[in-house]
């Protein structure tokens, strides 16, 4: 919704408080699930190397190699796989461990170059001479936007990651910006751009900031989809939902006494459906009916629209079972678990890997509880921490409470920012005031790491 205070001013507003609340929750759930690189202890080797990396400019790249190795050995990603190893090998001939190691090497390269840039900035700040300051600022820019010999960079990535040259060449295809920017869209920007140097040499330019943010399986997955949508549909797409269900089933498997069934087809008269996951709690005669939808995690309006279509499909599947007569529901559940179950209390859950969409989906949830793997992990750990007996009703209550508490937990708040647009170089233009959501990134990072470290 927009207001127009004047001919050249617009203010974008949330149409309602419910709309604003839905957007805030969706952003927070997405932030909780997005991949994060974090560093473990670097040891004394880091102190020996990083301060000397710029001591001799001609030897700087030689010294960045052991620094990159240190980062590679200390960093970890919170990202979980989107596809099985066999599927990836069938799709591109590269193993999942090789992909993970190569992405880790990319992140290590990014962190090494950023460390060198930070060291140059520190020297520029500490020097008392303007000429030296100018020198170190120039050095900082060279590390912030480096142009390097392609053979050196590729050799470094191969040596650090341990992947074969053939695998590295194949993976680099998905992270290289071509002249048409074919793969750049929907939150992904290929970090490497190749150029021709003198004497037919190969050069590559990259931003270590961009490289660090692009080094994820999600971005590889998106690039593969853009490059070969048919191959994605035939070889990879089915894995996304299967692995999401693996994660959710693994969480419930931690709890004693729960009966779990997966991918169970049911039919009554002319109505048929399938439980992606169904969990029965004998202690409370309660059932959790889970429908899982796992498209590529969205970035941008088009992908959010596709996500919402899948989530509405999940809601429809939940509703199909919910509207059956109680007697038919009991009979179906009894058949699945091979025991007589009567009057079970059914709780509907819509599961996604990251987020769920705009208010167009959130407004239709009603009594359906949205959940992604990180939120489920926090909820189950929260119940365990209190020493309470685990039950399905208690879990649903905990999930709803966590969703309500997320804005406070991550110190989120809305503010308005004005962006000026000029038209045709004229002195006029239009000013747009739009709402932005501020988050406490340190709190989110802390929760990321806590969830990651709590897993086996």
Coordinates of C-alpha atoms in Angstrom, one line a residue:
X1 CA 0.0 0.0 0.0
X2 CA 1.3 3.5 -0.8
X3 CA 0.6 7.0 0.3
X4 CA 1.5 10.0 -1.8
X5 CA 2.1 13.1 0.3
X6 CA 3.2 15.1 -2.8
X7 CA 3.6 14.7 -6.5
X8 CA 7.2 13.5 -6.1
X9 CA 7.0 11.6 -2.8
X10 CA 5.6 8.1 -2.0
X11 CA 5.5 6.2 1.3
X12 CA 5.1 2.4 1.1
X13 CA 3.1 1.0 4.0
X14 CA 2.1 -2.4 5.3
X15 CA -1.7 -2.7 4.5
X16 CA -2.3 -4.0 8.0
X17 CA -0.6 -5.0 11.3
X18 CA -1.3 -8.7 10.4
X19 CA 0.5 -8.2 7.1
X20 CA 3.5 -6.6 8.9
X21 CA 3.6 -9.3 11.5
X22 CA 3.6 -12.0 8.8
X23 CA 6.5 -10.4 7.0
X24 CA 8.5 -10.1 10.2
X25 CA 8.0 -13.7 11.2
X26 CA 8.8 -14.9 7.7
X27 CA 12.0 -12.9 7.5
X28 CA 13.1 -14.1 11.0
X29 CA 12.4 -17.8 10.1
X30 CA 14.4 -17.4 6.9
X31 CA 17.3 -15.7 8.8
X32 CA 17.4 -18.6 11.3
X33 CA 17.6 -21.1 8.4
X34 CA 20.0 -19.4 6.0
X35 CA 23.6 -20.8 5.8
X36 CA 26.3 -19.2 7.9
X37 CA 30.0 -19.7 7.9
X38 CA 31.6 -19.4 11.4
X39 CA 35.2 -19.7 12.5
X40 CA 36.6 -21.9 15.2
X41 CA 39.9 -21.1 16.9
X42 CA 42.7 -20.3 14.4
X43 CA 45.5 -21.0 16.8
X44 CA 48.9 -19.4 17.0
X45 CA 49.6 -19.8 13.3
X46 CA 47.1 -17.0 12.5
X47 CA 49.0 -14.5 14.7
X48 CA 52.3 -15.5 13.0
X49 CA 50.9 -15.1 9.5
X50 CA 48.3 -12.3 9.2
X51 CA 50.5 -9.5 10.6
X52 CA 53.3 -10.4 8.1
X53 CA 51.2 -11.0 5.0
X54 CA 51.8 -7.4 3.7
X55 CA 55.4 -7.1 4.9
X56 CA 56.7 -7.8 1.3
X57 CA 54.2 -7.0 -1.4
X58 CA 56.0 -9.4 -3.9
X59 CA 55.6 -12.3 -1.4
X60 CA 52.0 -11.5 -0.3
X61 CA 50.3 -14.1 -2.4
X62 CA 52.8 -16.7 -1.2
X63 CA 51.9 -15.9 2.4
X64 CA 48.2 -15.9 1.7
X65 CA 48.3 -19.7 1.0
X66 CA 49.0 -20.8 4.5
X67 CA 46.5 -18.3 5.8
X68 CA 43.8 -19.7 3.5
X69 CA 44.7 -23.2 4.7
X70 CA 44.3 -22.1 8.3
X71 CA 40.8 -20.7 7.6
X72 CA 39.9 -23.8 5.7
X73 CA 40.7 -26.0 8.7
X74 CA 38.8 -23.8 11.1
X75 CA 35.6 -22.7 9.4
X76 CA 32.3 -24.6 9.4
X77 CA 29.0 -24.1 7.6
X78 CA 25.6 -24.5 9.3
X79 CA 24.1 -25.4 5.9
X80 CA 22.5 -28.8 5.5
X81 CA 22.5 -30.7 2.2
X82 CA 19.7 -30.2 -0.3
X83 CA 20.4 -33.3 -2.3
X84 CA 21.9 -36.8 -1.9
X85 CA 25.4 -37.7 -3.0
X86 CA 24.2 -40.1 -5.6
X87 CA 21.9 -37.5 -7.2
X88 CA 24.6 -34.9 -7.4
X89 CA 27.1 -37.4 -9.0
X90 CA 24.4 -38.3 -11.5
X91 CA 23.7 -34.6 -12.3
X92 CA 27.3 -33.2 -12.7
X93 CA 29.7 -36.0 -11.9
X94 CA 30.9 -34.5 -8.6
X95 CA 30.4 -35.9 -5.1
X96 CA 28.7 -34.1 -2.3
X97 CA 31.8 -34.2 -0.1
X98 CA 33.8 -32.6 -3.0
X99 CA 31.1 -29.8 -3.4
X100 CA 31.2 -29.1 0.4
X101 CA 35.0 -29.0 0.4
X102 CA 35.1 -26.7 -2.6
X103 CA 32.6 -24.3 -1.1
X104 CA 34.6 -24.3 2.1
X105 CA 37.8 -23.5 0.1
X106 CA 36.0 -20.6 -1.6
X107 CA 34.9 -19.2 1.8
X108 CA 38.5 -19.6 3.1
X109 CA 39.9 -17.7 0.1
X110 CA 37.3 -14.9 0.8
X111 CA 38.3 -14.7 4.5
X112 CA 42.0 -14.6 3.7
X113 CA 41.6 -11.7 1.2
X114 CA 39.4 -9.9 3.7
X115 CA 42.0 -10.4 6.4
X116 CA 44.7 -8.9 4.2
X117 CA 42.4 -6.0 3.4
X118 CA 41.7 -5.4 7.1
X119 CA 45.4 -5.5 7.8
X120 CA 46.0 -2.9 5.1
X121 CA 43.2 -0.7 6.6
X122 CA 44.7 -1.0 10.0
X123 CA 48.1 0.2 8.8
X124 CA 46.4 3.1 6.9
X125 CA 44.7 4.1 10.2
X126 CA 47.8 3.8 12.3
X127 CA 50.3 5.6 10.1
X128 CA 51.0 9.2 10.8
X129 CA 52.2 10.0 7.2
X130 CA 49.6 10.9 4.5
X131 CA 51.8 9.3 1.8
X132 CA 51.9 6.0 3.7
X133 CA 48.2 6.3 4.4
X134 CA 47.5 6.6 0.7
X135 CA 49.7 3.6 0.0
X136 CA 47.9 1.4 2.5
X137 CA 44.5 2.5 1.4
X138 CA 45.5 1.5 -2.2
X139 CA 46.7 -1.8 -0.9
X140 CA 43.4 -2.3 0.9
X141 CA 41.5 -1.8 -2.3
X142 CA 43.6 -4.3 -4.1
X143 CA 42.6 -7.0 -1.6
X144 CA 39.0 -5.9 -1.5
X145 CA 38.6 -6.2 -5.3
X146 CA 41.5 -8.4 -6.5
X147 CA 42.5 -9.2 -10.0
X148 CA 44.7 -12.4 -9.9
X149 CA 46.2 -15.0 -12.1
X150 CA 43.4 -17.6 -12.7
X151 CA 45.9 -20.5 -12.6
X152 CA 47.0 -19.3 -9.1
X153 CA 43.5 -19.0 -7.7
X154 CA 42.3 -22.3 -9.3
X155 CA 45.4 -24.1 -8.0
X156 CA 44.8 -22.7 -4.5
X157 CA 41.2 -23.8 -4.5
X158 CA 42.2 -27.3 -5.7
X159 CA 45.1 -27.7 -3.3
X160 CA 43.1 -26.5 -0.2
X161 CA 39.9 -28.4 -1.0
X162 CA 41.6 -31.6 -2.2
X163 CA 39.2 -32.0 -5.1
X164 CA 40.3 -33.1 -8.6
X165 CA 41.0 -30.6 -11.3
X166 CA 38.1 -32.0 -13.3
X167 CA 35.7 -31.5 -10.3
X168 CA 37.0 -28.0 -9.7
X169 CA 36.5 -27.0 -13.4
X170 CA 32.9 -28.3 -13.3
X171 CA 32.1 -26.5 -10.0
X172 CA 33.6 -23.2 -11.2
X173 CA 31.1 -23.2 -14.1
X174 CA 28.3 -22.5 -11.6
X175 CA 30.2 -19.7 -9.9
X176 CA 31.5 -17.8 -12.9
X177 CA 29.9 -14.7 -14.4
X178 CA 29.6 -14.9 -18.2
X179 CA 29.2 -12.0 -20.5
X180 CA 25.4 -12.3 -20.5
X181 CA 25.2 -12.7 -16.7
X182 CA 23.1 -15.9 -17.4
X183 CA 23.2 -17.2 -13.9
X184 CA 22.9 -13.9 -12.0
X185 CA 19.3 -13.5 -10.6
X186 CA 17.1 -14.1 -7.6
X187 CA 19.7 -13.5 -4.9
X188 CA 22.6 -15.2 -6.7
X189 CA 25.6 -13.4 -8.3
X190 CA 28.4 -15.5 -9.6
X191 CA 31.5 -14.3 -7.8
X192 CA 34.2 -15.0 -10.4
X193 CA 34.7 -13.1 -13.6
X194 CA 37.4 -14.2 -16.0
X195 CA 39.4 -11.8 -18.2
X196 CA 42.2 -12.1 -20.8
X197 CA 45.5 -10.7 -19.8
X198 CA 48.7 -10.0 -21.7
X199 CA 50.3 -12.9 -23.7
X200 CA 47.0 -14.8 -23.5
X201 CA 47.2 -15.1 -19.8
X202 CA 44.0 -15.9 -17.8
X203 CA 42.9 -13.5 -15.1
X204 CA 40.0 -13.6 -12.7
X205 CA 38.5 -10.7 -10.7
X206 CA 36.3 -11.2 -7.7
X207 CA 35.0 -9.5 -4.5
X208 CA 35.8 -11.5 -1.4
X209 CA 32.7 -10.1 0.3
X210 CA 30.5 -11.5 -2.5
X211 CA 32.5 -14.7 -2.7
X212 CA 31.9 -15.4 1.0
X213 CA 28.1 -14.9 0.7
X214 CA 27.8 -16.9 -2.5
X215 CA 29.7 -19.9 -1.2
X216 CA 26.7 -22.1 -0.4
X217 CA 24.9 -25.2 -1.6
X218 CA 21.7 -23.1 -2.1
X219 CA 23.5 -20.9 -4.6
X220 CA 25.0 -23.9 -6.4
X221 CA 21.5 -25.5 -6.5
X222 CA 20.0 -22.3 -8.0
X223 CA 22.8 -22.0 -10.6
X224 CA 22.3 -25.6 -11.6
X225 CA 18.6 -25.1 -11.9
X226 CA 19.2 -22.0 -14.1
X227 CA 21.8 -23.8 -16.2
X228 CA 19.8 -27.1 -16.7
X229 CA 16.2 -27.0 -15.5
X230 CA 15.4 -30.4 -17.0
X231 CA 18.4 -32.0 -15.3
X232 CA 17.3 -30.3 -12.0
X233 CA 13.7 -31.7 -12.4
X234 CA 14.9 -35.2 -13.3
X235 CA 17.8 -35.7 -10.9
X236 CA 17.7 -33.2 -8.0
X237 CA 14.3 -31.7 -7.3
X238 CA 12.8 -34.8 -5.5
X239 CA 15.7 -34.7 -3.0
X240 CA 14.8 -31.3 -1.6
X241 CA 11.6 -32.5 0.1
X242 CA 13.0 -35.9 1.0
X243 CA 16.0 -34.3 2.9
X244 CA 13.6 -31.9 4.6
X245 CA 11.6 -34.9 5.8
X246 CA 14.8 -36.6 6.9
X247 CA 15.6 -33.6 9.1
X248 CA 12.2 -33.4 10.6
X249 CA 12.0 -37.2 11.2
X250 CA 15.4 -37.1 12.8
X251 CA 14.2 -34.5 15.3
X252 CA 11.2 -36.6 16.3
X253 CA 13.4 -39.7 16.5
X254 CA 15.2 -38.1 19.4
X255 CA 12.0 -38.4 21.5
X256 CA 11.1 -41.7 23.2
X257 CA 7.6 -43.0 22.8
X258 CA 6.7 -41.3 19.5
X259 CA 5.4 -43.5 16.7
X260 CA 6.5 -42.2 13.3
X261 CA 5.3 -43.1 9.8
X262 CA 6.4 -41.5 6.5
X263 CA 4.9 -41.1 3.0
X264 CA 1.7 -43.0 3.9
X265 CA -1.0 -42.9 1.3
X266 CA -4.6 -42.9 2.5
X267 CA -8.0 -43.2 0.8
X268 CA -11.6 -43.0 1.9
X269 CA -14.4 -43.2 -0.8
X270 CA -13.4 -40.8 -3.5
X271 CA -11.0 -38.8 -1.3
X272 CA -7.3 -39.7 -1.3
X273 CA -4.1 -38.1 0.0
X274 CA -0.7 -38.8 1.5
X275 CA 0.9 -38.0 4.8
X276 CA 4.4 -36.8 4.3
X277 CA 5.0 -37.5 7.9
X278 CA 2.6 -38.5 10.7
X279 CA 3.6 -38.8 14.3
X280 CA 1.4 -40.4 17.0
X281 CA 1.8 -39.7 20.7
X282 CA 0.2 -42.6 22.7
X283 CA 0.5 -40.7 26.0
X284 CA -1.9 -38.0 24.9
X285 CA -3.7 -39.7 22.0
X286 CA -2.4 -36.9 19.8
X287 CA -1.3 -36.9 16.2
X288 CA 0.9 -34.5 14.3
X289 CA 0.2 -34.4 10.5
X290 CA 3.1 -32.9 8.6
X291 CA 3.1 -31.7 5.0
X292 CA 6.5 -30.6 3.8
X293 CA 7.3 -28.3 0.9
X294 CA 10.8 -27.6 -0.1
X295 CA 11.4 -25.6 -3.2
X296 CA 14.8 -23.8 -3.7
X297 CA 15.0 -21.3 -0.8
X298 CA 13.6 -18.0 -2.3
X299 CA 15.3 -14.7 -3.0
X300 CA 13.3 -12.2 -4.9
X301 CA 9.6 -11.8 -5.7
X302 CA 9.3 -14.5 -8.4
X303 CA 10.8 -17.2 -6.1
X304 CA 8.5 -16.1 -3.2
X305 CA 5.5 -16.4 -5.5
X306 CA 6.6 -20.0 -6.4
X307 CA 7.1 -20.8 -2.8
X308 CA 3.7 -19.6 -1.9
X309 CA 2.2 -21.8 -4.5
X310 CA 3.8 -24.8 -2.9
X311 CA 2.8 -23.8 0.6
X312 CA -0.9 -23.4 -0.5
X313 CA -0.6 -26.9 -2.0
X314 CA 0.5 -28.1 1.5
X315 CA -2.4 -26.3 3.2
X316 CA -4.8 -27.9 0.8
X317 CA -3.4 -31.4 1.6
X318 CA -3.7 -30.8 5.3
X319 CA -7.3 -29.6 4.8
X320 CA -8.2 -32.6 2.8
X321 CA -7.6 -34.9 5.7
X322 CA -8.9 -32.5 8.3
X323 CA -12.4 -32.4 6.6
X324 CA -12.9 -36.1 6.7
X325 CA -15.4 -37.4 9.2
X326 CA -13.8 -38.2 12.6
X327 CA -14.5 -41.9 12.2
X328 CA -12.7 -42.0 8.9
X329 CA -9.7 -40.1 10.4
X330 CA -9.5 -42.6 13.2
X331 CA -9.7 -45.5 10.8
X332 CA -6.9 -44.2 8.6
X333 CA -4.6 -43.5 11.6
X334 CA -5.4 -46.9 13.1
X335 CA -4.4 -48.6 9.8
X336 CA -1.1 -46.7 9.6
X337 CA 0.0 -47.6 13.2
X338 CA -1.6 -51.0 13.3
X339 CA -3.5 -50.3 16.5
X340 CA -7.0 -49.1 17.5
X341 CA -7.0 -45.3 17.8
X342 CA -10.1 -43.4 18.5
X343 CA -10.8 -39.6 19.0
X344 CA -7.1 -38.6 18.4
X345 CA -6.4 -34.9 18.6
X346 CA -4.9 -34.0 15.2
X347 CA -2.4 -31.1 15.0
X348 CA -1.6 -29.8 11.5
X349 CA 2.0 -28.7 10.7
X350 CA 3.3 -27.1 7.5
X351 CA 7.0 -27.6 7.2
X352 CA 9.4 -25.6 5.0
X353 CA 13.2 -25.4 4.8
X354 CA 13.4 -21.7 5.3
X355 CA 10.4 -19.4 5.0
X356 CA 6.7 -19.6 3.9
X357 CA 5.9 -16.4 2.0
X358 CA 3.9 -13.3 2.5
X359 CA 0.6 -12.7 4.3
X360 CA -1.1 -14.4 1.4
X361 CA 0.0 -17.7 3.0
X362 CA 0.3 -16.7 6.7
X363 CA -3.3 -15.4 6.8
X364 CA -4.5 -18.9 5.7
X365 CA -2.6 -20.8 8.4
X366 CA -5.3 -20.5 11.0
X367 CA -4.7 -23.6 13.3
X368 CA -1.8 -24.8 11.1
X369 CA 1.6 -24.5 12.8
X370 CA 4.5 -23.4 10.4
X371 CA 7.9 -24.9 11.2
X372 CA 11.3 -25.2 9.7
X373 CA 14.1 -27.5 11.0
X374 CA 15.9 -24.9 13.1
X375 CA 12.7 -23.8 14.8
X376 CA 11.8 -27.4 15.5
X377 CA 15.2 -28.1 17.0
X378 CA 14.9 -25.1 19.3
X379 CA 11.4 -26.1 20.4
X380 CA 12.4 -29.7 21.2
X381 CA 15.6 -28.6 23.0
X382 CA 13.5 -26.0 24.9
X383 CA 11.1 -28.7 26.3
X384 CA 14.1 -31.0 27.1
X385 CA 15.8 -28.2 29.0
X386 CA 12.8 -27.7 31.4
X387 CA 12.7 -31.4 32.2
X388 CA 9.1 -31.6 31.1
X389 CA 7.5 -34.7 29.7
X390 CA 7.5 -34.4 25.9
X391 CA 4.0 -34.5 24.2
X392 CA 2.7 -33.3 20.9
X393 CA 0.4 -30.7 22.4
X394 CA 3.4 -29.4 24.4
X395 CA 5.5 -29.1 21.3
X396 CA 2.8 -27.2 19.4
X397 CA 2.4 -24.8 22.3
X398 CA 6.2 -24.3 22.3
X399 CA 6.4 -23.7 18.6
X400 CA 3.7 -21.1 18.7
X401 CA 5.3 -19.4 21.7
X402 CA 8.7 -19.3 19.9
X403 CA 7.1 -17.7 16.8
X404 CA 5.5 -15.1 19.0
X405 CA 8.8 -14.4 20.9
X406 CA 11.0 -14.2 17.8
X407 CA 10.8 -10.4 17.3
X408 CA 11.9 -9.8 20.9
X409 CA 14.5 -12.6 20.8
X410 CA 16.2 -11.1 17.8
X411 CA 15.5 -7.4 18.6
X412 CA 13.7 -6.9 15.3
X413 CA 12.1 -3.5 14.7
X414 CA 10.8 -1.5 11.7
X415 CA 12.2 1.8 10.5
X416 CA 11.5 3.9 7.5
X417 CA 14.3 4.8 5.0
X418 CA 13.9 7.3 2.1
X419 CA 15.4 6.4 -1.3
X420 CA 15.7 9.0 -4.0
X421 CA 15.3 8.1 -7.6
X422 CA 16.3 10.5 -10.4
X423 CA 14.7 10.3 -13.9
X424 CA 16.7 11.0 -17.0
X425 CA 19.4 13.0 -15.2
X426 CA 16.9 15.8 -14.5
X427 CA 17.1 17.9 -11.3
X428 CA 13.7 16.4 -10.3
X429 CA 13.1 12.8 -9.3
X430 CA 11.0 10.8 -6.9
X431 CA 11.6 10.0 -3.2
X432 CA 10.2 6.7 -1.9
X433 CA 10.0 6.1 1.8
X434 CA 9.9 2.4 2.6
X435 CA 9.8 0.1 5.7
X436 CA 13.0 -1.8 6.5
X437 CA 13.4 -4.5 9.2
X438 CA 16.4 -4.2 11.5
X439 CA 17.7 -7.3 13.2
X440 CA 20.3 -8.1 15.8
X441 CA 22.7 -10.1 13.6
X442 CA 24.9 -11.1 16.5
X443 CA 21.9 -12.7 18.3
X444 CA 20.9 -14.6 15.1
X445 CA 24.5 -15.8 14.6
X446 CA 24.6 -17.0 18.2
X447 CA 21.4 -19.0 17.7
X448 CA 22.7 -20.4 14.4
X449 CA 25.9 -21.7 16.1
X450 CA 24.0 -23.0 19.1
X451 CA 21.7 -25.0 16.9
X452 CA 24.6 -26.3 14.8
X453 CA 26.6 -27.4 17.8
X454 CA 23.7 -29.1 19.4
X455 CA 23.4 -31.5 16.5
X456 CA 25.2 -34.8 16.4

